[in-house]
Coordinates of C-alpha atoms in Angstrom, one line a residue:
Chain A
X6 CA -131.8 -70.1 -2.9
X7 CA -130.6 -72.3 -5.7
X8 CA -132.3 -75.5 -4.7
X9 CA -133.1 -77.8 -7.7
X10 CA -131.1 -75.4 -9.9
X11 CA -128.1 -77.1 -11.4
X12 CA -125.8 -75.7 -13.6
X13 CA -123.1 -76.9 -16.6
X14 CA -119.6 -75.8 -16.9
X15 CA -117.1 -75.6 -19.7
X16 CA -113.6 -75.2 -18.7
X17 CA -111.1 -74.2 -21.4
X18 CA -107.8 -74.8 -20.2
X19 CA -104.4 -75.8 -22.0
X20 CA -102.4 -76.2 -18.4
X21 CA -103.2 -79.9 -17.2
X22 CA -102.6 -78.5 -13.3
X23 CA -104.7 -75.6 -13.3
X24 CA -107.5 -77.8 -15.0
X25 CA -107.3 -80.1 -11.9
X26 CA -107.0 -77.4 -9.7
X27 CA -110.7 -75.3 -10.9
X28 CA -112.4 -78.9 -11.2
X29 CA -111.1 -79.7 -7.5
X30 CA -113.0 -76.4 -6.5
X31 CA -116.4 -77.6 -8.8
X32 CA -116.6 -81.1 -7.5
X33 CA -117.1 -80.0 -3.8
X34 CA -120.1 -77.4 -5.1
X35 CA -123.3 -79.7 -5.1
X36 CA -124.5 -77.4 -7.5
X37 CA -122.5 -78.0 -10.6
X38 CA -122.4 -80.6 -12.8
X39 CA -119.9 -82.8 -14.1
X40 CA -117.9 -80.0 -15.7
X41 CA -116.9 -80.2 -19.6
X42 CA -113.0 -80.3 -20.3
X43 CA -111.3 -78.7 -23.5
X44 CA -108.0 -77.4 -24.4
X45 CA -109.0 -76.5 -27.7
X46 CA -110.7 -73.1 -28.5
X47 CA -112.2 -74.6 -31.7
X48 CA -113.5 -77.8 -30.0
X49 CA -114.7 -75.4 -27.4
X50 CA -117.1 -73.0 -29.6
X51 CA -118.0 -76.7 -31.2
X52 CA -119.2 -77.5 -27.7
X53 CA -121.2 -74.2 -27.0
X54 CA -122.9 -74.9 -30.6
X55 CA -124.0 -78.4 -29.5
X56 CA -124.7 -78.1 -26.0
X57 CA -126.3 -75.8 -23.4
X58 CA -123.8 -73.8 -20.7
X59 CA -124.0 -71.9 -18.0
X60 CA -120.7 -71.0 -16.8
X61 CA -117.5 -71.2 -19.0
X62 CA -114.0 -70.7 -17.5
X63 CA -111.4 -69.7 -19.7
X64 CA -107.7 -69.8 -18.4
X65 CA -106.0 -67.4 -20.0
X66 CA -103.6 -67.5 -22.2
X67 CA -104.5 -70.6 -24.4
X68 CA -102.0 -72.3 -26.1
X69 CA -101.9 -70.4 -29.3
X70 CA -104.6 -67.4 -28.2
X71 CA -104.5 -64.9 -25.7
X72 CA -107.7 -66.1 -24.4
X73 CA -109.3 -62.6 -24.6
X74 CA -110.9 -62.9 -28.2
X75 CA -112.3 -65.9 -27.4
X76 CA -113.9 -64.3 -24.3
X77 CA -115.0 -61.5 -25.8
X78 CA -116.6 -63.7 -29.0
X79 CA -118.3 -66.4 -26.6
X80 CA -119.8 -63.2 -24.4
X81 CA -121.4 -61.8 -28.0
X82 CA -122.7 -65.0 -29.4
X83 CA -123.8 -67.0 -26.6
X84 CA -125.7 -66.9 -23.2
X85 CA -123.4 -67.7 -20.7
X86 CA -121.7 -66.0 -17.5
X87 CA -117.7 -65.8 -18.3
X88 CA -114.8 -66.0 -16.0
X89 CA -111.2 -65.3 -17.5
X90 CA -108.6 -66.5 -14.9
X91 CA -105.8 -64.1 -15.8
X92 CA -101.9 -64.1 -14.9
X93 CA -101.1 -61.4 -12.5
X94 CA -99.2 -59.6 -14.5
X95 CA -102.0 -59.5 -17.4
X96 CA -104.5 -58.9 -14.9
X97 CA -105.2 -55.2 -15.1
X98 CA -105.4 -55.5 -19.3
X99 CA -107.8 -58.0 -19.0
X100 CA -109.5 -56.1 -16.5
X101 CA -110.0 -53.1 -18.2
X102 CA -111.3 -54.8 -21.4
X103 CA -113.9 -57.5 -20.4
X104 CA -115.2 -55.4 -17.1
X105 CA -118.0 -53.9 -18.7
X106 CA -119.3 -56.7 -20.5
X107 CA -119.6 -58.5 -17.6
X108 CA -117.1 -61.1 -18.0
X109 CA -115.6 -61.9 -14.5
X110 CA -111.5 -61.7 -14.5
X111 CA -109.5 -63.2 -11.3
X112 CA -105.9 -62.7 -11.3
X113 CA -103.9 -65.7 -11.0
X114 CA -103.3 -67.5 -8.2
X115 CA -107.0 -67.3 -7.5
X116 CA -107.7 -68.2 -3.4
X117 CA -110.3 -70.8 -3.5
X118 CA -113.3 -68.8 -1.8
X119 CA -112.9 -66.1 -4.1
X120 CA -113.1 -68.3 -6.8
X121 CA -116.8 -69.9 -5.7
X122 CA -118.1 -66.8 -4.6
X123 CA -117.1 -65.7 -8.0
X124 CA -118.6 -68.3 -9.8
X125 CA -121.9 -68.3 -7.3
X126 CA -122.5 -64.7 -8.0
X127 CA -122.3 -65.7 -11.8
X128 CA -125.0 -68.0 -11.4
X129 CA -127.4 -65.8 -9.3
X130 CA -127.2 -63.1 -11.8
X131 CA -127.8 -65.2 -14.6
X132 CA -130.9 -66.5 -13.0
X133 CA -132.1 -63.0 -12.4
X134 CA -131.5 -61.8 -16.2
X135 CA -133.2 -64.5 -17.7
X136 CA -136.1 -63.6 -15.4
X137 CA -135.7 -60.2 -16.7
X138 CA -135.6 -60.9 -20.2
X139 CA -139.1 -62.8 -19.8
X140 CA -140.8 -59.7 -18.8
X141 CA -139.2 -57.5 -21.3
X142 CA -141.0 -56.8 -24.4
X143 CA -138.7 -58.2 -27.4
X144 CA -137.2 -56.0 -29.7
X145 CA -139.2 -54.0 -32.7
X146 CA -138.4 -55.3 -36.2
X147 CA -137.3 -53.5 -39.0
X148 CA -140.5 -54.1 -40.8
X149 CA -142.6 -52.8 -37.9
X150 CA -140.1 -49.8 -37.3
X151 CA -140.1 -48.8 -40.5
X152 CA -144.3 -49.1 -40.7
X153 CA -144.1 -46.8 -37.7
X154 CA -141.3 -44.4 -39.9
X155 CA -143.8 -44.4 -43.0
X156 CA -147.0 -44.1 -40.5
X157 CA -145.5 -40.9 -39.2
X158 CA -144.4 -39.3 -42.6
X159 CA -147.8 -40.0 -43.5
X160 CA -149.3 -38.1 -40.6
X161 CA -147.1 -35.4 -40.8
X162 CA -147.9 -35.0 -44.5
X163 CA -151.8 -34.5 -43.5
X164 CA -150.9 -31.9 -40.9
X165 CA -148.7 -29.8 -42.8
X166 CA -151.7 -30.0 -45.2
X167 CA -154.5 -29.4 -43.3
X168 CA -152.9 -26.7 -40.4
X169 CA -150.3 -25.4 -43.0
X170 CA -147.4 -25.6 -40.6
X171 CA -143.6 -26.7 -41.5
X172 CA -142.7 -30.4 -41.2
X173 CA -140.5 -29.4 -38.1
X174 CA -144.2 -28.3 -36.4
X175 CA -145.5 -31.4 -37.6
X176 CA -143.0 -33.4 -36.0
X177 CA -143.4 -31.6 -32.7
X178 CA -147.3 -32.0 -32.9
X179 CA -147.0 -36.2 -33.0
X180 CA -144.5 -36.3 -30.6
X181 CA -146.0 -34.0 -28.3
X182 CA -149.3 -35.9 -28.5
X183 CA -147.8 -39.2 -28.1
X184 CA -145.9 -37.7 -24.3
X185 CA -149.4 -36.3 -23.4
X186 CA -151.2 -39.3 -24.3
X187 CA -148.7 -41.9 -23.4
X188 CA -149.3 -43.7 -26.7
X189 CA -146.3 -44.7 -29.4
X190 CA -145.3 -41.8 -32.0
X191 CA -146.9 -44.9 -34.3
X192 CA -150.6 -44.6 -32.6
X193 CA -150.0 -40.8 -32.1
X194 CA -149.4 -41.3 -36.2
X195 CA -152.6 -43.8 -36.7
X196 CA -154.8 -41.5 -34.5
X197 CA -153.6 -38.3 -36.7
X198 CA -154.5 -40.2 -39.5
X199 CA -158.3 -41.3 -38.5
X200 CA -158.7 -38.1 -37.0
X201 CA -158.4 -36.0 -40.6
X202 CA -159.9 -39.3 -42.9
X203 CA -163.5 -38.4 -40.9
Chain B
X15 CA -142.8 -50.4 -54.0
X16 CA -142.7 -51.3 -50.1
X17 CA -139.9 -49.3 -49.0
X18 CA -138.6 -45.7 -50.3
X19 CA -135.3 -44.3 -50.0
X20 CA -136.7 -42.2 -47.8
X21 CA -137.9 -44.9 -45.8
X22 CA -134.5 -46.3 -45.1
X23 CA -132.8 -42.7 -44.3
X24 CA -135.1 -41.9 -41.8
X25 CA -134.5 -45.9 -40.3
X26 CA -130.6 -45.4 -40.0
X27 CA -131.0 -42.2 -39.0
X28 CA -133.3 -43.5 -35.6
X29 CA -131.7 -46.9 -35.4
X30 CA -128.4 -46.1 -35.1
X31 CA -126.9 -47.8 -38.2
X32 CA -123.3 -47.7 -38.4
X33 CA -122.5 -49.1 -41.7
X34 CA -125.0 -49.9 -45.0
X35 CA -123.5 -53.1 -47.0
X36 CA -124.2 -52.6 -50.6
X37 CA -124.5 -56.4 -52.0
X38 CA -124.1 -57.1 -55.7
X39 CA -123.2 -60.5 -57.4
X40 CA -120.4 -60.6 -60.0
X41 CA -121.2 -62.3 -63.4
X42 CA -120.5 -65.8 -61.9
X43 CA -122.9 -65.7 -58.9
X44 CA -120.3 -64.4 -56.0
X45 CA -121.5 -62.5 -53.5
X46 CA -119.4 -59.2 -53.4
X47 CA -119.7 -56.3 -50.9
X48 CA -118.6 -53.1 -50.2
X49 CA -119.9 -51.1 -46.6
X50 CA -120.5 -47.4 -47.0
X51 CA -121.1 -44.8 -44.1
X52 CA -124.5 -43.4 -43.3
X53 CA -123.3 -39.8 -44.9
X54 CA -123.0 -41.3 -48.1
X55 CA -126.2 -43.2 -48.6
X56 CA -128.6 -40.3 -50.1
X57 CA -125.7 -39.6 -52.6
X58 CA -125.7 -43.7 -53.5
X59 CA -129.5 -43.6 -53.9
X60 CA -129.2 -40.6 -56.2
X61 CA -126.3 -40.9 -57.9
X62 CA -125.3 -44.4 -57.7
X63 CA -121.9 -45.5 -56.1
X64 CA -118.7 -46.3 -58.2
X65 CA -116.3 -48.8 -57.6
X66 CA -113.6 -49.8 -59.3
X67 CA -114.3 -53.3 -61.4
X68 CA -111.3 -54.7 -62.9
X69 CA -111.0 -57.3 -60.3
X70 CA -114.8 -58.1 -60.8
X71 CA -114.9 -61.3 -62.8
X72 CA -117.2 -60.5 -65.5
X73 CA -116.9 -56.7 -65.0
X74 CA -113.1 -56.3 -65.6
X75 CA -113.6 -54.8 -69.4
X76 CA -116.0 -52.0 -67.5
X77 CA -113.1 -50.4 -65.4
X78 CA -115.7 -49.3 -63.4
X79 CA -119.6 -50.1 -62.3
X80 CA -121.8 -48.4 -60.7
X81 CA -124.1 -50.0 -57.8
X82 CA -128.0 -48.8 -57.5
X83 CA -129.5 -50.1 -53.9
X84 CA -132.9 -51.1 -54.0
X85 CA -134.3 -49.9 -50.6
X86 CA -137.1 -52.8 -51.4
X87 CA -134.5 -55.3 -50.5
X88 CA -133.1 -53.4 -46.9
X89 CA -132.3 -56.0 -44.2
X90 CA -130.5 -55.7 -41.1
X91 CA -127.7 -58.3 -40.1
X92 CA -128.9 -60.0 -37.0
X93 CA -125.8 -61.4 -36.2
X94 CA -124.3 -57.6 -35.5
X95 CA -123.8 -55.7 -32.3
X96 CA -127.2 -54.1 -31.8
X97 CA -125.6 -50.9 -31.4
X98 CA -123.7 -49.7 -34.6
X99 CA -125.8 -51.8 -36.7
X100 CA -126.0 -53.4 -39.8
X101 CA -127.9 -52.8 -42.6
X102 CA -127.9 -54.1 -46.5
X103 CA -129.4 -53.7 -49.7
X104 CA -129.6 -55.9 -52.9
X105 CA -128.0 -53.1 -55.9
X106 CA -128.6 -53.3 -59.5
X107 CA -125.3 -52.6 -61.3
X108 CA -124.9 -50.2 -64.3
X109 CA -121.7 -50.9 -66.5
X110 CA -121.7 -49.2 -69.8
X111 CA -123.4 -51.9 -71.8
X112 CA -122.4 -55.4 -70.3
X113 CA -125.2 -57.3 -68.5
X114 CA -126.9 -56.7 -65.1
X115 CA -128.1 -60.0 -64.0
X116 CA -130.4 -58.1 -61.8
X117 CA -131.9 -55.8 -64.2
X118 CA -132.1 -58.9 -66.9
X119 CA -134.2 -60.6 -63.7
X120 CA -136.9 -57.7 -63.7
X121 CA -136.9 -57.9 -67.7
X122 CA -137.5 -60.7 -68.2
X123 CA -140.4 -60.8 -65.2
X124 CA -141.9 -57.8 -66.8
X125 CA -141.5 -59.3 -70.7
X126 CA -143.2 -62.5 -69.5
X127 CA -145.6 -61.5 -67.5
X128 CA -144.9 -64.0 -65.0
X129 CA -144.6 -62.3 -61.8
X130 CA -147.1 -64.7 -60.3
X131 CA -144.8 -67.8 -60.1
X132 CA -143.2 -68.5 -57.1
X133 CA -140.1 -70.5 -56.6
X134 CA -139.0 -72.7 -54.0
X135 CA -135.8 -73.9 -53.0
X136 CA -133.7 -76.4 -51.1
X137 CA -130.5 -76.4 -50.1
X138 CA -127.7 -78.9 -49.0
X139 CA -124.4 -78.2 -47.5
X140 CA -121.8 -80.4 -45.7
X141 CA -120.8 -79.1 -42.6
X142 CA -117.2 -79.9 -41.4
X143 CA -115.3 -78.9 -38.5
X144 CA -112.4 -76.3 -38.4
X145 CA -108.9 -76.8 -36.4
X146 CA -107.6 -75.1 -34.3
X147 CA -106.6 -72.0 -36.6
X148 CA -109.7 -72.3 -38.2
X149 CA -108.5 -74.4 -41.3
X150 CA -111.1 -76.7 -42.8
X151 CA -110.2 -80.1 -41.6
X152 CA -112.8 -82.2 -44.1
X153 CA -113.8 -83.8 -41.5
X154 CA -117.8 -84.1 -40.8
X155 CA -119.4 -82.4 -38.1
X156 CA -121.5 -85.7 -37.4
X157 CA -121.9 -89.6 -38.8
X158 CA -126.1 -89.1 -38.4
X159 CA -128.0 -90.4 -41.9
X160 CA -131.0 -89.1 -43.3
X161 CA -133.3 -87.7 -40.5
X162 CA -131.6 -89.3 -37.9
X163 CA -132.4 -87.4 -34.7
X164 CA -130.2 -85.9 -31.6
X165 CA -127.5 -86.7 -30.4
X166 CA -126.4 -88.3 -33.7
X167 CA -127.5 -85.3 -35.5
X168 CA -125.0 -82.2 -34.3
X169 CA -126.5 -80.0 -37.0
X170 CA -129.8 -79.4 -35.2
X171 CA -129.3 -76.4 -33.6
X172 CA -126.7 -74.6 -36.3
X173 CA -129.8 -75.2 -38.5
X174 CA -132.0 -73.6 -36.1
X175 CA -129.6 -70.7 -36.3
X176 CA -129.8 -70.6 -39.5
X177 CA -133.6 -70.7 -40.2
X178 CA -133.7 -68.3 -37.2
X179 CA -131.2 -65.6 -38.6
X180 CA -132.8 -65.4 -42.1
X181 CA -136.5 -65.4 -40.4
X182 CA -135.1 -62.1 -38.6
X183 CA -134.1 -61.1 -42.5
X184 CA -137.8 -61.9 -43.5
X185 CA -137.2 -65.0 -45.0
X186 CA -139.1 -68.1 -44.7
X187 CA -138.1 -71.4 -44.6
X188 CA -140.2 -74.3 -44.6
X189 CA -138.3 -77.7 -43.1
X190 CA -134.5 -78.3 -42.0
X191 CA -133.5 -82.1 -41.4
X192 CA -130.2 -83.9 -41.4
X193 CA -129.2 -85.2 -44.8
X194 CA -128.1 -88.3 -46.1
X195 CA -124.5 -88.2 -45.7
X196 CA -122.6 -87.4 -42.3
X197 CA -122.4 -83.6 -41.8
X198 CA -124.6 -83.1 -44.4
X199 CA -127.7 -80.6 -43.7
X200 CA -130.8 -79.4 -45.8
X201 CA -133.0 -76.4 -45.7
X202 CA -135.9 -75.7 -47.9
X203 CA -136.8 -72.6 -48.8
X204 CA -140.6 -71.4 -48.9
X205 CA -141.6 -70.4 -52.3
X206 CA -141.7 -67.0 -53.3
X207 CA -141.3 -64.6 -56.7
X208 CA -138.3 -65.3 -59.0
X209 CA -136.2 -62.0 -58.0
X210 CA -136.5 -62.6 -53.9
X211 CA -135.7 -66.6 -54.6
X212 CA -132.8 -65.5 -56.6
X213 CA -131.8 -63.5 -53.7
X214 CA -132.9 -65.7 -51.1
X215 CA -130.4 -67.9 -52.3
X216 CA -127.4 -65.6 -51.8
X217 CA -128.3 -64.6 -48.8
X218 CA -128.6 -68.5 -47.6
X219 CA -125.2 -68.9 -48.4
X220 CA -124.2 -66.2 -46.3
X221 CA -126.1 -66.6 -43.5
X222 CA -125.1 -70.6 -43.3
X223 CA -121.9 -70.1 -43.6
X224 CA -121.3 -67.3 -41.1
X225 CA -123.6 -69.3 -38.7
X226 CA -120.7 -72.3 -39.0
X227 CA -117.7 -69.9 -39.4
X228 CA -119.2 -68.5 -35.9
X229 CA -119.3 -72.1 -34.6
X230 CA -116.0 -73.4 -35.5
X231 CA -117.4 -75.5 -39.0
X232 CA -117.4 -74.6 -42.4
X233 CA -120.7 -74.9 -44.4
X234 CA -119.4 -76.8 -48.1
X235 CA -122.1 -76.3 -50.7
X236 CA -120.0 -77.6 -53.5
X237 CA -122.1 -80.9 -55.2
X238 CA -119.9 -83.7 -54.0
X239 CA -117.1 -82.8 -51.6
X240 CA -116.8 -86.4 -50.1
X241 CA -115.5 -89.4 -51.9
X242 CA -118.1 -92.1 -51.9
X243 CA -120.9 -90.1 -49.7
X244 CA -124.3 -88.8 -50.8
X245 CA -123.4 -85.8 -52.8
X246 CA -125.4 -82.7 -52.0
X247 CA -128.3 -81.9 -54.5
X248 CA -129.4 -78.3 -54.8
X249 CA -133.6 -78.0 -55.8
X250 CA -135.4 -75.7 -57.1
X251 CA -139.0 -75.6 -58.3
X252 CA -142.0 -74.1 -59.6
X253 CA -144.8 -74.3 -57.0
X254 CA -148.0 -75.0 -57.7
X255 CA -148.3 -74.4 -61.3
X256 CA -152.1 -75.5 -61.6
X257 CA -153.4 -75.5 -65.2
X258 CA -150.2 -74.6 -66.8
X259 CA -148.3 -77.9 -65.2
X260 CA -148.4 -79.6 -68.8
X261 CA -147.2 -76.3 -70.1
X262 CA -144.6 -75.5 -68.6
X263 CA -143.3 -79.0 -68.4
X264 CA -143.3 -78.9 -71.9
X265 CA -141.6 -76.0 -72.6
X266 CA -138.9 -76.5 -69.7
X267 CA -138.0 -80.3 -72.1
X268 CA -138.1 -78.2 -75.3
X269 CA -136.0 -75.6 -73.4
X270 CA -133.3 -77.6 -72.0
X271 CA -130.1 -76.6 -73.6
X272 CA -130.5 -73.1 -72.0
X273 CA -130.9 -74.4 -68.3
X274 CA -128.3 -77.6 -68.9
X275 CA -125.3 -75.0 -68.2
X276 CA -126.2 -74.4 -64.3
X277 CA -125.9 -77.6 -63.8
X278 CA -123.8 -79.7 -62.0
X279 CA -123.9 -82.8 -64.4
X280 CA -123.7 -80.9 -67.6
X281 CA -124.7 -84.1 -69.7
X282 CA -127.4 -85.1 -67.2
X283 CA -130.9 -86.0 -69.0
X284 CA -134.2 -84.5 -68.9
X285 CA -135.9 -87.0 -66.9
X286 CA -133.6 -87.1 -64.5
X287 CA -133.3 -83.5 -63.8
X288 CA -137.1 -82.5 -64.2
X289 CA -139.8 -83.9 -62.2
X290 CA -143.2 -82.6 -62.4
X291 CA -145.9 -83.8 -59.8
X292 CA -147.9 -81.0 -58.6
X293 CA -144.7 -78.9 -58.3
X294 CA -142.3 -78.9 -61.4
X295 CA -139.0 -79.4 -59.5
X296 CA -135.5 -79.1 -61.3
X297 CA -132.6 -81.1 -59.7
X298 CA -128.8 -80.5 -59.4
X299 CA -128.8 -76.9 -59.8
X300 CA -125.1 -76.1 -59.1
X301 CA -124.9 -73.4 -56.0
X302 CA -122.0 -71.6 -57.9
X303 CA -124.5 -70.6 -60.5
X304 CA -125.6 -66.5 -61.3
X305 CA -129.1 -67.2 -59.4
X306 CA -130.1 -63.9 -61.6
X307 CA -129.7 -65.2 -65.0
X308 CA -130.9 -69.0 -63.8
X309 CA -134.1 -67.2 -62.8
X310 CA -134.0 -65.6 -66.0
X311 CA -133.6 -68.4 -68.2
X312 CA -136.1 -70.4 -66.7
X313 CA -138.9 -67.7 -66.9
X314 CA -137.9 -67.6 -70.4
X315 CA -138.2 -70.8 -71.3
X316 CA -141.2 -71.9 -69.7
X317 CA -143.0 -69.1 -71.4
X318 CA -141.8 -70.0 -74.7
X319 CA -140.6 -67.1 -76.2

């Protein structure tokens, strides 16, 4: 499934044993790269700036961070899968805060299967999101949204003209067309518009 | 007019704007800000909103100003969560009767008569990296010269960012490279009329220096911040002046004394500040100036009045 795919790590990690112990698990997987090493948050969003990653691993808590922010800030900025390695005791917290954005958390001590099925699940659905993204259309600007706002005042100003009906009619008229038709309220607008200029 | 303030109701009201950031500059060309909720933003068009100014430099006399936003100038922040978005307008300030940079600005274009010059602009900033609790460390991102390309240059992709960001903001730029000194970046602006070039350049600076703030660097867009290195030279220019080249040129020499103060080198010459082939460019611009009144100034003085 993953053939020819290869994918880079960042590991942020201020506990020299733990480091050893997640790039132990990586070196076996044929699949990742040479992972990249940090203890340093600020070195480490320096690193996401300059390079290209997949995957980053964050053991939490850093030496003077919790670990969560920076979780949370790499997730916003940056396309990457996340897992948070969490003590035990922190686990649920962490949990309940990065689970819906996606971010992968394992309590702390993390068997070794679970932890590259974990990170192998990461990868797949990245794969499948950027295919996603491709096909979706990209979002409308606020120049073309607010055409489409002043396109529809426009046509409703012609129809409360013309059929003397109240702007809330007018409204219903454009958006009713634009279901029926399966046009855009903004080509529902532009037809309005050429419809009462002829 | 492009936009109403009808326009932009009817735009937070369907895109789910959270907060509306009402930008003004005080007297010595520092961004300001204050974020107001969607309620309040019909009263702000109508009525104006007042904040308190004694902390304003430039405004402290006035007690209090009053900010105008010009729904011309809407933009959303790109940067911001696309739910609970971010929207912000440029506002002309009213203070009993001390200046409005902004409203000078439109003045003078409307005095002059020369709302068909457009302005470009480039801009240099160091970047350096932060520590670990995000203090500025001095320290250059990279030690890549003039042009030099990846890996040497870091700066490539913050400067994608950057031109990236402010294209989502509707505004152009025309070339980014890597500087002469280590860390150091430039971005050229395209040209455009005085009032959007003055506020091109404010919103430069903000959008460069959240992009490094977000990246663990600090954008530095003072004129020399490292000993011995190239120091950064901010341009600006008059593009394309045609037939009234010699004209202008003229004027701008005649004029001097009134642009010398935005200057970094105060006792700089003529020659060396103004060049004039095909474009009439003006050198060492100092980034802490009132882009407003510099506007200003130089419409005034190349029409000669």
């Amino acid at each position: 499934m993953l053939k020819e795919v290869r994918y880079d790590v960042l590991i942020i990690c201020s506990h020299q044993s733990i480091t050893q112990a997640i790039t132990k698990n990586l070196i076996d997987n044929p699949q990742i790269n040479t992972p990249t090493i940090t203890s340093d948050p600020m070195n480490a969003r320096r690193l996401l700036l300059e390079r290209h990653f997949d995957v980053v691993i964050i053991n939490a808590p850093l030496e003077h961070e919790s670990g969560l922010n920076l979780a949370l800030e790499i997730n916003d900025q940056h396309e990457v899968g996340i897992i948070l390695l969490a003590k035990s005791d922190q686990y649920d917290e962490l949990f309940d805060k990065t689970n819906e954005l996606g971010i992968i958390t394992l309590a702390k001590p993390t068997p070794s299967s679970l932890f590259t099925q974990s990170l192998k699940i990461l990868c797949l659905t990245r794969q499948k999101l950027a295919s996603l993204k491709k096909r979706s259309s990209s979002e409308v600007s606020l120049k073309e949204k607010i055409k489409e706002i002043q396109l529809v005042n426009e046509a409703k100003i012609i129809l409360m003209k013309r059929r003397s009906i109240s702007e809330d009619e007018a409204h219903h008229i454009i958006e009713r067309k634009a279901m029926n038709e399966r046009m855009t309220k903004k080509e529902a607008a532009q037809s309005i518009i050429v419809e009462y200029k002829n | 007019m492009k936009y109403t303030k009808n326009d932009v109701l009817a735009y937070v009201n369907e895109e789910d704007v959270k907060f509306i950031r009402l930008v003004f500059c005080d007297l010595n060309g520092n961004q300001k800000n204050i974020s107001i909720m969607p309620n309040e933003l019909s009263k702000a068009f109508d009525e104006g909103f007042k904040i308190d100014s004694t902390s304003i430099s430039g405004y402290e006399k006035a007690k209090k100003i009053t900010l105008y936003p010009d729904p011309n100038t809407i933009s959303l922040l790109p940067w911001r969560p696309s739910q609970g978005r971010v929207i912000r307008m440029f506002c002309d300030i009213s203070a009993n009767d001390l200046l409005s940079p902004r409203k000078e600005l439109k003045n003078t274009v409307e005095e002059t008569g020369l709302d068909n010059i457009h302005f470009f602009q480039r801009f240099e900033f160091y970047a350096f990296k932060l520590d670990d609790e995000g203090n500025n460390t001095k320290i250059p991102y990279d030690k890549a010269s003039l042009m030099d390309i990846a890996p040497l240059d870091k700066g490539e992709k913050i400067r994608r960012d950057i031109c990236l960001n402010l294209l989502e903001m509707e505004i152009e730029t025309c070339g980014s490279f890597h500087a002469i000194g280590p860390g150091q970046n430039a971005i050229c602006l395209s040209p455009t009329t005085a009032l959007n070039a003055a506020e091109n350049s404010i919103t430069f600076e903000s959008v460069t220096k959240t992009m490094a703030a977000m990246n663990g660097l600090e954008a530095d867009f003072s004129s020399s911040p490292i000993e011995n290195e190239a120091p950064s030279i901010q341009v600006i220019g008059i593009s394309n002046p045609g037939e009234k080249t010699i004209e202008y040129y003229n004027n701008l020499k005649a004029g001097f004394e009134t642009i010398r103060k935005y200057l970094t080198n105060q006792s700089a010459s003529f020659e060396n500040t103004v060049e004039c082939e095909g474009n009439i460019t003006i050198k060492g611009i100092a980034y802490s100036s009132n882009f407003y009144m510099l506007y200003s100034d130089i419409l005034k003085t190349i029409s000669g009045k």
